[in-house]
GROMACS .gro file of C-alpha atoms in nm:
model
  341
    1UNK     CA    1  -4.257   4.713   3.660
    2UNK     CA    2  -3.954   4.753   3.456
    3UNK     CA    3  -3.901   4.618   3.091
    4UNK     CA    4  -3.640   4.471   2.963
    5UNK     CA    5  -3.579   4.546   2.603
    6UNK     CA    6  -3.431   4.148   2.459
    7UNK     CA    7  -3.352   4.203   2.075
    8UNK     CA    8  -3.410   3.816   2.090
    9UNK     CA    9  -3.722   3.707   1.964
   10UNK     CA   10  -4.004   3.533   2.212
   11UNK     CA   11  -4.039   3.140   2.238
   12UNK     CA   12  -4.249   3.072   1.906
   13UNK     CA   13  -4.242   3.394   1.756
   14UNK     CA   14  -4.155   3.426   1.397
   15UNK     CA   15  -3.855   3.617   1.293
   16UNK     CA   16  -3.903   3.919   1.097
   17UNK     CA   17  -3.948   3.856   0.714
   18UNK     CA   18  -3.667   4.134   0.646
   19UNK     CA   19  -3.388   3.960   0.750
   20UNK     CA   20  -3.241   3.789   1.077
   21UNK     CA   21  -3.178   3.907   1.427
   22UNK     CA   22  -2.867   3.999   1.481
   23UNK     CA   23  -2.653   3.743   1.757
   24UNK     CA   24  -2.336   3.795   1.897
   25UNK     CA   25  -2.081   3.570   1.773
   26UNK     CA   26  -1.928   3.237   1.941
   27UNK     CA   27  -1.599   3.268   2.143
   28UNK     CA   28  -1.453   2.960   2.159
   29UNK     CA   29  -1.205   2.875   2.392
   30UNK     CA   30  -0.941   2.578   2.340
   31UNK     CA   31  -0.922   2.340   2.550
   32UNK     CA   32  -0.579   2.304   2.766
   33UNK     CA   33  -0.381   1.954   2.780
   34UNK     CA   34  -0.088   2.016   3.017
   35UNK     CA   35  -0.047   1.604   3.035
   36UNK     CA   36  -0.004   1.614   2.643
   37UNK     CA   37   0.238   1.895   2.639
   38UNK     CA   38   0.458   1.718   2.949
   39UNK     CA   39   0.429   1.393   2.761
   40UNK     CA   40   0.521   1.541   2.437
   41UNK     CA   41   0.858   1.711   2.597
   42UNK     CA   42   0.929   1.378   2.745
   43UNK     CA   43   0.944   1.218   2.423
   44UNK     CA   44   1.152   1.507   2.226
   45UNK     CA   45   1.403   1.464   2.552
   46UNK     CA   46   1.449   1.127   2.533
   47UNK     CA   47   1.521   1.119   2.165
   48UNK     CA   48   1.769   1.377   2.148
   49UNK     CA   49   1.926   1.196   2.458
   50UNK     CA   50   1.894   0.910   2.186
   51UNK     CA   51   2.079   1.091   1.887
   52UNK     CA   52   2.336   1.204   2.164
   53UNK     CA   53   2.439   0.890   2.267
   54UNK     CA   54   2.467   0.666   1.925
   55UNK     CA   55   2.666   0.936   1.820
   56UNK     CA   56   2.946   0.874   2.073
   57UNK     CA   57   2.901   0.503   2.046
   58UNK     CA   58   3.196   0.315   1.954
   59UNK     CA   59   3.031   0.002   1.870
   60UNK     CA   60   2.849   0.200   1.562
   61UNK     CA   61   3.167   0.321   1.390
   62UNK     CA   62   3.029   0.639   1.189
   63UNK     CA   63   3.304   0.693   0.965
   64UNK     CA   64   3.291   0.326   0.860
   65UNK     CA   65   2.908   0.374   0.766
   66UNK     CA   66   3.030   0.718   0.568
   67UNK     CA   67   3.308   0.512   0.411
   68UNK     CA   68   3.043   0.219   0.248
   69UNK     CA   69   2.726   0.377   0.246
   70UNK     CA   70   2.827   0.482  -0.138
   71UNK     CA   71   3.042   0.210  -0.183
   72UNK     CA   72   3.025   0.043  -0.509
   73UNK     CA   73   2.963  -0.293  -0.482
   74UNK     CA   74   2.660  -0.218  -0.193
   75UNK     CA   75   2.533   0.034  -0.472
   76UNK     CA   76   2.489  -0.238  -0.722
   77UNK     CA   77   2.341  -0.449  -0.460
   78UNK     CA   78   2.073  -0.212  -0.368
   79UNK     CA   79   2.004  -0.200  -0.726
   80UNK     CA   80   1.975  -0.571  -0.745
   81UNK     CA   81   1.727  -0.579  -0.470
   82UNK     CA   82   1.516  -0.293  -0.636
   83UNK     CA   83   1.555  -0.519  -0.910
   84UNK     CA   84   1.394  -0.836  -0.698
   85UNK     CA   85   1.127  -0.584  -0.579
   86UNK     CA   86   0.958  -0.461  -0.893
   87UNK     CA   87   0.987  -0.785  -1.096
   88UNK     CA   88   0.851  -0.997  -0.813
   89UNK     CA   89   0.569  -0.725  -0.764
   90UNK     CA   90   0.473  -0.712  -1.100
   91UNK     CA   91   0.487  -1.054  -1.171
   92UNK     CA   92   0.294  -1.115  -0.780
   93UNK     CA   93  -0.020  -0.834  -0.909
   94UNK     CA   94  -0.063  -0.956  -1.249
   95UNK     CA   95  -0.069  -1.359  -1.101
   96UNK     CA   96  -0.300  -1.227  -0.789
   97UNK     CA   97  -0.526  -1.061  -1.028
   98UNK     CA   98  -0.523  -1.376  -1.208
   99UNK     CA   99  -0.642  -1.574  -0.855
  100UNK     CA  100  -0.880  -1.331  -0.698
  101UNK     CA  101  -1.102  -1.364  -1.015
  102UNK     CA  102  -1.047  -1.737  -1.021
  103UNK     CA  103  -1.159  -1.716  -0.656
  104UNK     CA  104  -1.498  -1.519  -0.751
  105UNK     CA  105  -1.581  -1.732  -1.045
  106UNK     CA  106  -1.888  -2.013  -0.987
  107UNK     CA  107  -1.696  -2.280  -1.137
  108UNK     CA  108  -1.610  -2.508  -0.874
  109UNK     CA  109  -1.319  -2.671  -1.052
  110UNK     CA  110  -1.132  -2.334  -1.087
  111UNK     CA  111  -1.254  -2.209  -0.772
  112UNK     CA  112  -1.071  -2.462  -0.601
  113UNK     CA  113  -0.780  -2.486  -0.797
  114UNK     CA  114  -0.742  -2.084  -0.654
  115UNK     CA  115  -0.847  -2.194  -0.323
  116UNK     CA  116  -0.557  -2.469  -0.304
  117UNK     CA  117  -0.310  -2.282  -0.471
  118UNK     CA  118  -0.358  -1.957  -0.165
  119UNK     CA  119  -0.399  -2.244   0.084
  120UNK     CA  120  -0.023  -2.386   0.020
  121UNK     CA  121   0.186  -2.062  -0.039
  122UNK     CA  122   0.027  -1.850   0.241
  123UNK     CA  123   0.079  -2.131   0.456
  124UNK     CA  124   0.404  -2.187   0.446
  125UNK     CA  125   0.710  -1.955   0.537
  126UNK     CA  126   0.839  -1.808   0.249
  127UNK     CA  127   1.232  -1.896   0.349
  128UNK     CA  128   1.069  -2.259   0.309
  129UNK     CA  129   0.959  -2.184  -0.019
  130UNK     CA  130   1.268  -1.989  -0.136
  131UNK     CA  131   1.513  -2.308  -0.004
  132UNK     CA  132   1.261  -2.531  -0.261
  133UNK     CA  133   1.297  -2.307  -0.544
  134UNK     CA  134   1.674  -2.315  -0.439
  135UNK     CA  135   1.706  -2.704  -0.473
  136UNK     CA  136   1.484  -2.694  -0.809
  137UNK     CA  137   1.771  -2.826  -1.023
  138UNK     CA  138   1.772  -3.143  -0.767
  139UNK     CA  139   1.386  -3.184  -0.779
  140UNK     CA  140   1.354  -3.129  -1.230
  141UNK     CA  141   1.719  -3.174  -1.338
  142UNK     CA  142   1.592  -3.073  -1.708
  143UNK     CA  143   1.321  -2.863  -1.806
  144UNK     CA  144   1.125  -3.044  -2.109
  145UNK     CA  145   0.946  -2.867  -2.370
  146UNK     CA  146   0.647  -3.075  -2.534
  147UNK     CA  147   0.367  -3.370  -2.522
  148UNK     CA  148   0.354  -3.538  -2.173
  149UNK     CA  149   0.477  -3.903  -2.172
  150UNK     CA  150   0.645  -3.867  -2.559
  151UNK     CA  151   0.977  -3.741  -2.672
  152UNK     CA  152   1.025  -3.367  -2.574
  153UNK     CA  153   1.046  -3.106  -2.803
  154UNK     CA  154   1.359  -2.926  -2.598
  155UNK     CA  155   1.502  -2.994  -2.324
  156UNK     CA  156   1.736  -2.727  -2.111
  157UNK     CA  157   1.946  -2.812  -1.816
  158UNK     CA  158   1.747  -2.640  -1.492
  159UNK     CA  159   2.097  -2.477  -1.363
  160UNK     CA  160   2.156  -2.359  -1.718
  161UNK     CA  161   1.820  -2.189  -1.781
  162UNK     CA  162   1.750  -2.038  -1.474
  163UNK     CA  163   1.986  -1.809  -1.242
  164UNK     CA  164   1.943  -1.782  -0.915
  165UNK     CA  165   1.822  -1.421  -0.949
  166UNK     CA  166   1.551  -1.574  -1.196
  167UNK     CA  167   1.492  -1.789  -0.899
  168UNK     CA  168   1.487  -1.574  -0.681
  169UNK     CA  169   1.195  -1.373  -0.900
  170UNK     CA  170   0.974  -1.703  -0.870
  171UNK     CA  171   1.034  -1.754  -0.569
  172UNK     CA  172   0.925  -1.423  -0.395
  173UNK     CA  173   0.648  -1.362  -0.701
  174UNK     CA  174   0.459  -1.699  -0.636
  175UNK     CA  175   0.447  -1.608  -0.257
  176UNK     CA  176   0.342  -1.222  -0.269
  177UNK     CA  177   0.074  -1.295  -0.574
  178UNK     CA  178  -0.128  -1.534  -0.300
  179UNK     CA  179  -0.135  -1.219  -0.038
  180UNK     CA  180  -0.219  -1.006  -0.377
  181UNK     CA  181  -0.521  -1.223  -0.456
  182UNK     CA  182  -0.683  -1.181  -0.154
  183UNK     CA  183  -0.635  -0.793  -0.135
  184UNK     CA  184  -0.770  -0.786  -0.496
  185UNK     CA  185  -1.057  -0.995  -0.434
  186UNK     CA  186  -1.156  -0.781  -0.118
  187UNK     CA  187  -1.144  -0.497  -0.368
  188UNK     CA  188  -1.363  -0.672  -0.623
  189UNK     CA  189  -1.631  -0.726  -0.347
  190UNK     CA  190  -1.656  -0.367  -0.197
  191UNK     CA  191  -1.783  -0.258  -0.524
  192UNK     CA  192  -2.177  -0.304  -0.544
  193UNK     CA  193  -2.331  -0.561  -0.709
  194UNK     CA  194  -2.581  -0.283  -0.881
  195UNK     CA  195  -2.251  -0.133  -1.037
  196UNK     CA  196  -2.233  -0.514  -1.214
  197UNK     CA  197  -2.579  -0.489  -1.344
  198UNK     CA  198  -2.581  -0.162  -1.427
  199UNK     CA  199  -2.321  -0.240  -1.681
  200UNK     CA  200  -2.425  -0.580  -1.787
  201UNK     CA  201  -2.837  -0.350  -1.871
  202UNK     CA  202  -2.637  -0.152  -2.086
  203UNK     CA  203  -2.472  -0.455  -2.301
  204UNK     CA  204  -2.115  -0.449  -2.126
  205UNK     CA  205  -1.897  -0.796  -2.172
  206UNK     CA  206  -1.774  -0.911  -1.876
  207UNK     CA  207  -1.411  -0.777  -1.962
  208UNK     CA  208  -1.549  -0.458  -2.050
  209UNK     CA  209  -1.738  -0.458  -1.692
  210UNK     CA  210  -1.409  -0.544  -1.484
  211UNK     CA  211  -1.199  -0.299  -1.681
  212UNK     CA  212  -1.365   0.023  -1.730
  213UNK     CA  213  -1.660  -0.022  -1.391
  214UNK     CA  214  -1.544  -0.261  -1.119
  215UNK     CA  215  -1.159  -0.247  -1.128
  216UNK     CA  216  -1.113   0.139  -1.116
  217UNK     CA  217  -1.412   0.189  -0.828
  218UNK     CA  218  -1.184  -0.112  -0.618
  219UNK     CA  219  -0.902   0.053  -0.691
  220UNK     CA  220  -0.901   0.274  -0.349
  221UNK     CA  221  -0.937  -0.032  -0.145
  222UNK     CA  222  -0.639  -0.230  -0.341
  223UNK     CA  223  -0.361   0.050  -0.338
  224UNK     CA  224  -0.334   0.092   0.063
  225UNK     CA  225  -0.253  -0.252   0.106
  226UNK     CA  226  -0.082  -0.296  -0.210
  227UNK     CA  227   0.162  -0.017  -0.105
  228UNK     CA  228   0.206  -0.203   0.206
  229UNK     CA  229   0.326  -0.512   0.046
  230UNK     CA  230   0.560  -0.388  -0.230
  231UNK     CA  231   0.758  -0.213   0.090
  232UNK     CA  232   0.720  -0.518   0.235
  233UNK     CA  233   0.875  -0.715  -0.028
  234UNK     CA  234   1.141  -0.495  -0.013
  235UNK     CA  235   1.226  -0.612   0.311
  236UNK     CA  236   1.161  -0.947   0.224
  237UNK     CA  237   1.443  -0.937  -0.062
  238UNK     CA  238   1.671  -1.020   0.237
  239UNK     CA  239   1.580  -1.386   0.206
  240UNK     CA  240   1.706  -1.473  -0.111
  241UNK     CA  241   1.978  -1.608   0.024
  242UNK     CA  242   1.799  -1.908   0.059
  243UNK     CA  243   1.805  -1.929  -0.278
  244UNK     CA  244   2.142  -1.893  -0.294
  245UNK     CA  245   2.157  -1.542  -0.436
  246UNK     CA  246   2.421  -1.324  -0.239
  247UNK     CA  247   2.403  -1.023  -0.428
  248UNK     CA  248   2.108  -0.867  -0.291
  249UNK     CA  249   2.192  -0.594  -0.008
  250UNK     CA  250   2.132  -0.760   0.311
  251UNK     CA  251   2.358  -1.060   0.196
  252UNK     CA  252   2.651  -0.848   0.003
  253UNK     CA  253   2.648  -0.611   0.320
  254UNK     CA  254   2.696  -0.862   0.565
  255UNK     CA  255   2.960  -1.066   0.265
  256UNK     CA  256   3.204  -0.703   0.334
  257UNK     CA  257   3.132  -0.716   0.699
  258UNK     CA  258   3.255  -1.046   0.742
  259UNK     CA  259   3.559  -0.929   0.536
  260UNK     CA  260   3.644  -0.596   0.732
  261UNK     CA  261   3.491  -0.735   1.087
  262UNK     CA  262   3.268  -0.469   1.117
  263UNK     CA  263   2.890  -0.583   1.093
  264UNK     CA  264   2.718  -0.304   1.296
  265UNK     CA  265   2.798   0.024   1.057
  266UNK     CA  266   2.723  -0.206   0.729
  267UNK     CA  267   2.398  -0.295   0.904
  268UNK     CA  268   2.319   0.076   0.954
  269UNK     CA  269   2.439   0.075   0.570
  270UNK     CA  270   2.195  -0.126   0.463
  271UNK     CA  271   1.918   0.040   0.660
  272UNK     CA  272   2.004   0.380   0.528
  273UNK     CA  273   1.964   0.190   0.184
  274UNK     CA  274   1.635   0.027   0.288
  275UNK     CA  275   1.482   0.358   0.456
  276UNK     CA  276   1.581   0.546   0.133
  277UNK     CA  277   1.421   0.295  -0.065
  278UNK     CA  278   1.067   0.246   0.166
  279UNK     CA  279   1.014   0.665   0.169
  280UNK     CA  280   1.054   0.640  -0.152
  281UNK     CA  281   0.779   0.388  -0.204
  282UNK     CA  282   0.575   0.584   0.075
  283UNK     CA  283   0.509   0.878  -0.133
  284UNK     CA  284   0.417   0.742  -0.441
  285UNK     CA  285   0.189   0.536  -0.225
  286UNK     CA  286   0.003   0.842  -0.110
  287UNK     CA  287  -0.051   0.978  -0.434
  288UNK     CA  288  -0.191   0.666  -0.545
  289UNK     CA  289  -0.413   0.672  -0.288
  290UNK     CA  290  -0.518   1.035  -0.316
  291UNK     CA  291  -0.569   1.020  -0.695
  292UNK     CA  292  -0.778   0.700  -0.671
  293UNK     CA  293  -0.995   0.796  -0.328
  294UNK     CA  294  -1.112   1.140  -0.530
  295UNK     CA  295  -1.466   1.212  -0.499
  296UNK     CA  296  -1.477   0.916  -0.243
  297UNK     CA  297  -1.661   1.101   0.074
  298UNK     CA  298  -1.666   1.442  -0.058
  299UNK     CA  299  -1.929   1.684   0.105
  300UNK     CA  300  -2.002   2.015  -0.042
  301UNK     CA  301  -1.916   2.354   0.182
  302UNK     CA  302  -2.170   2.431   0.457
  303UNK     CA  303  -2.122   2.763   0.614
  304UNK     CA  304  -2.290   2.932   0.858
  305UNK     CA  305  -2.381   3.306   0.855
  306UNK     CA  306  -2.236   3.473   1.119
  307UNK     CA  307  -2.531   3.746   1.158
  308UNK     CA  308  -2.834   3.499   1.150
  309UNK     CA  309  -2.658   3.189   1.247
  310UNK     CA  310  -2.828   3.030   0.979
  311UNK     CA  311  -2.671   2.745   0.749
  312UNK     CA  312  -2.649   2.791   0.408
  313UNK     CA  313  -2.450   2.678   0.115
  314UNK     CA  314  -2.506   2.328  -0.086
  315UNK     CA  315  -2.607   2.054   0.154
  316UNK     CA  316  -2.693   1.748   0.009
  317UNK     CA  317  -3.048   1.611   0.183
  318UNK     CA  318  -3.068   1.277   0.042
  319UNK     CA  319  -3.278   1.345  -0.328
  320UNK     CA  320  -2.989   1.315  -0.515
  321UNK     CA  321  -2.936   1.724  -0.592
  322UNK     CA  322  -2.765   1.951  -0.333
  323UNK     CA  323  -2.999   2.159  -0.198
  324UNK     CA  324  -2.930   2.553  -0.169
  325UNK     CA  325  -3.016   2.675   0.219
  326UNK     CA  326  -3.047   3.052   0.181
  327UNK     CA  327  -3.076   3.286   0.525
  328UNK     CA  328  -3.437   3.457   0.509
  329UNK     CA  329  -3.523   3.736   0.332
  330UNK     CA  330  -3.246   3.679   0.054
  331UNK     CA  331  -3.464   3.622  -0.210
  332UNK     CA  332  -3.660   3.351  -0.391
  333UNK     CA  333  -3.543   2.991  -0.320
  334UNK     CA  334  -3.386   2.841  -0.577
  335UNK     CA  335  -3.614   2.580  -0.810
  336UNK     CA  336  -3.533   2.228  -0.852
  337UNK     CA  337  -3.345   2.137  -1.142
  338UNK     CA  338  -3.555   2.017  -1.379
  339UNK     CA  339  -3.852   2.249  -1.303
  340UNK     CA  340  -4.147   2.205  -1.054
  341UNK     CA  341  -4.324   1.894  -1.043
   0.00000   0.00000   0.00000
């Protein structure tokens, strides 16, 4: 009866104290996907057949789109709508703010107030709202400065104290800031509640608890979204014209079209304008979101030794320390911070 001499240890057995049998190491194969590979070429074919034809196009008139793409007057109208974008914005997250706690306070009164106030500008279009703001001066012909039902203080003719680019500002700032409240109040609530008390044990005010513990742990779930909004209110800059304000880009681009009879390469103007604009807004967006998710997730290193196909390196096992795995046989185990028990 022949013996077969298996450096593999029996079923049960032990290993030796000294160290780790050696295995033979994994091959792995990968796995082939000839459908993905035929799809893929499919795709890359069809948009270079894509490219080829738009360039030969008539209808798209590239050397009208070289001629105005760096024109002056769409220039200073993709200024003005950067313009729109970061005032509205600003204005929008400091009002949402403003809303979402309004929204989580206990007072009925105010809760409500927050409640109607979301309730009437996310319900209606925002063109609507922007064609209101337009036909202000119609609705308050003066703006009066003082006690209700007595002489006012000042008074100021509406057309005379607000532009329609201020208009315009309102307009798009009291729409966004309802969408803004609701993204900041769904970051509010992914924070725990024990992050609250925790703060409040140690003698935190309230301002001091939303500042310095809630707001920056919220802040990974509020940038995403918030990113997505400010390029959308990029786009949404277009609609001022409902105001009227014609000097945005969308409106002065399709102002020179009409003039030169040529609105297909001053549309592609304005979407160069627009796509330069939204990657712009794209990257800072992911560094927001990378500097405010760190730590968020994060596992330690596990490796696995090749000889004994053992895992070592920190894995964390639920106490609340990572726990060193060490291969047998190489050396004490580490102690538990703190000492032995």
């Amino acid at each position: 009866m022949s013996t077969e001499n298996n450096s593999r240890p029996a079923a049960g057995a032990t290993p030796p104290a000294g160290g780790a049998t050696e295995s033979e190491p994994i091959k792995a194969i990968r796995l082939r996907h000839p459908w993905r590979i035929v799809f893929a070429v499919v795709l890359v074919i069809g948009f270079v057949l894509f490219i080829v034809d738009a360039a030969g196009r008539e209808a798209y008139k590239w050397d009208f789109v070289a001629k105005y793409v760096f024109d002056r007057r769409i220039s200073e109208a993709a200024l003005n709508t950067l313009q729109l974008t970061v005032y509205s914005m600003v204005i929008a997250i400091i009002l949402g703010v403003i809303l979402a706690v309004m929204r989580l306070t206990p007072n009925p009164v105010v809760n409500s107030l927050a409640w109607f106030y979301l309730w009437v500008f996310r319900g209606t279009p925002v063109y609507v709202q922007l064609v209101f703001w337009g036909l202000l001066s119609i609705i308050y012909s003066s703006i009066d400065i003082g006690i209700p039902f007595m002489e006012p203080w000042f008074s100021f003719e509406t057309n005379a104290a607000l532009s329609t680019f201020t208009l315009a500002i309102i307009g798009l700032a009291l729409n966004e800031a309802a969408y803004m409240a609701e993204i900041v109040r769904a970051g509010l609530l992914s924070v725990d509640k024990g992050q609250d008390e925790a703060a409040t044990a140690l003698g935190m005010t309230w301002f001091q608890t939303m500042w310095r513990v809630i707001l920056p742990q919220s802040m990974r779930v509020i940038i995403p979204p918030t990113g997505n909004e400010v390029i959308s209110m990029l786009k949404t800059t277009s609609l001022v014209t409902a105001v009227p304000y014609s000097f945005d880009l969308y409106t002065r681009s399709r102002d020179i079209s009409a003039e030169t009879f040529t609105p297909i390469p001053l549309l592609i103007v304005a979407s160069i304008w627009y796509l330069f604009f939204t990657s712009i807004l794209m990257v800072g967006q992911h560094f927001l979101e990378k500097r405010f998710a760190r730590g968020v997730g994060a596992r330690e290193d596990r490796k696995i030794d090749t000889m004994s196909g053992t895992l070592t390196g920190a894995v964390p096992l639920g106490s609340g320390q990572p726990t060193v795995v060490r291969p047998p046989g190489d050396g004490p185990p580490p102690t538990e911070p703190g000492g032995p028990r």
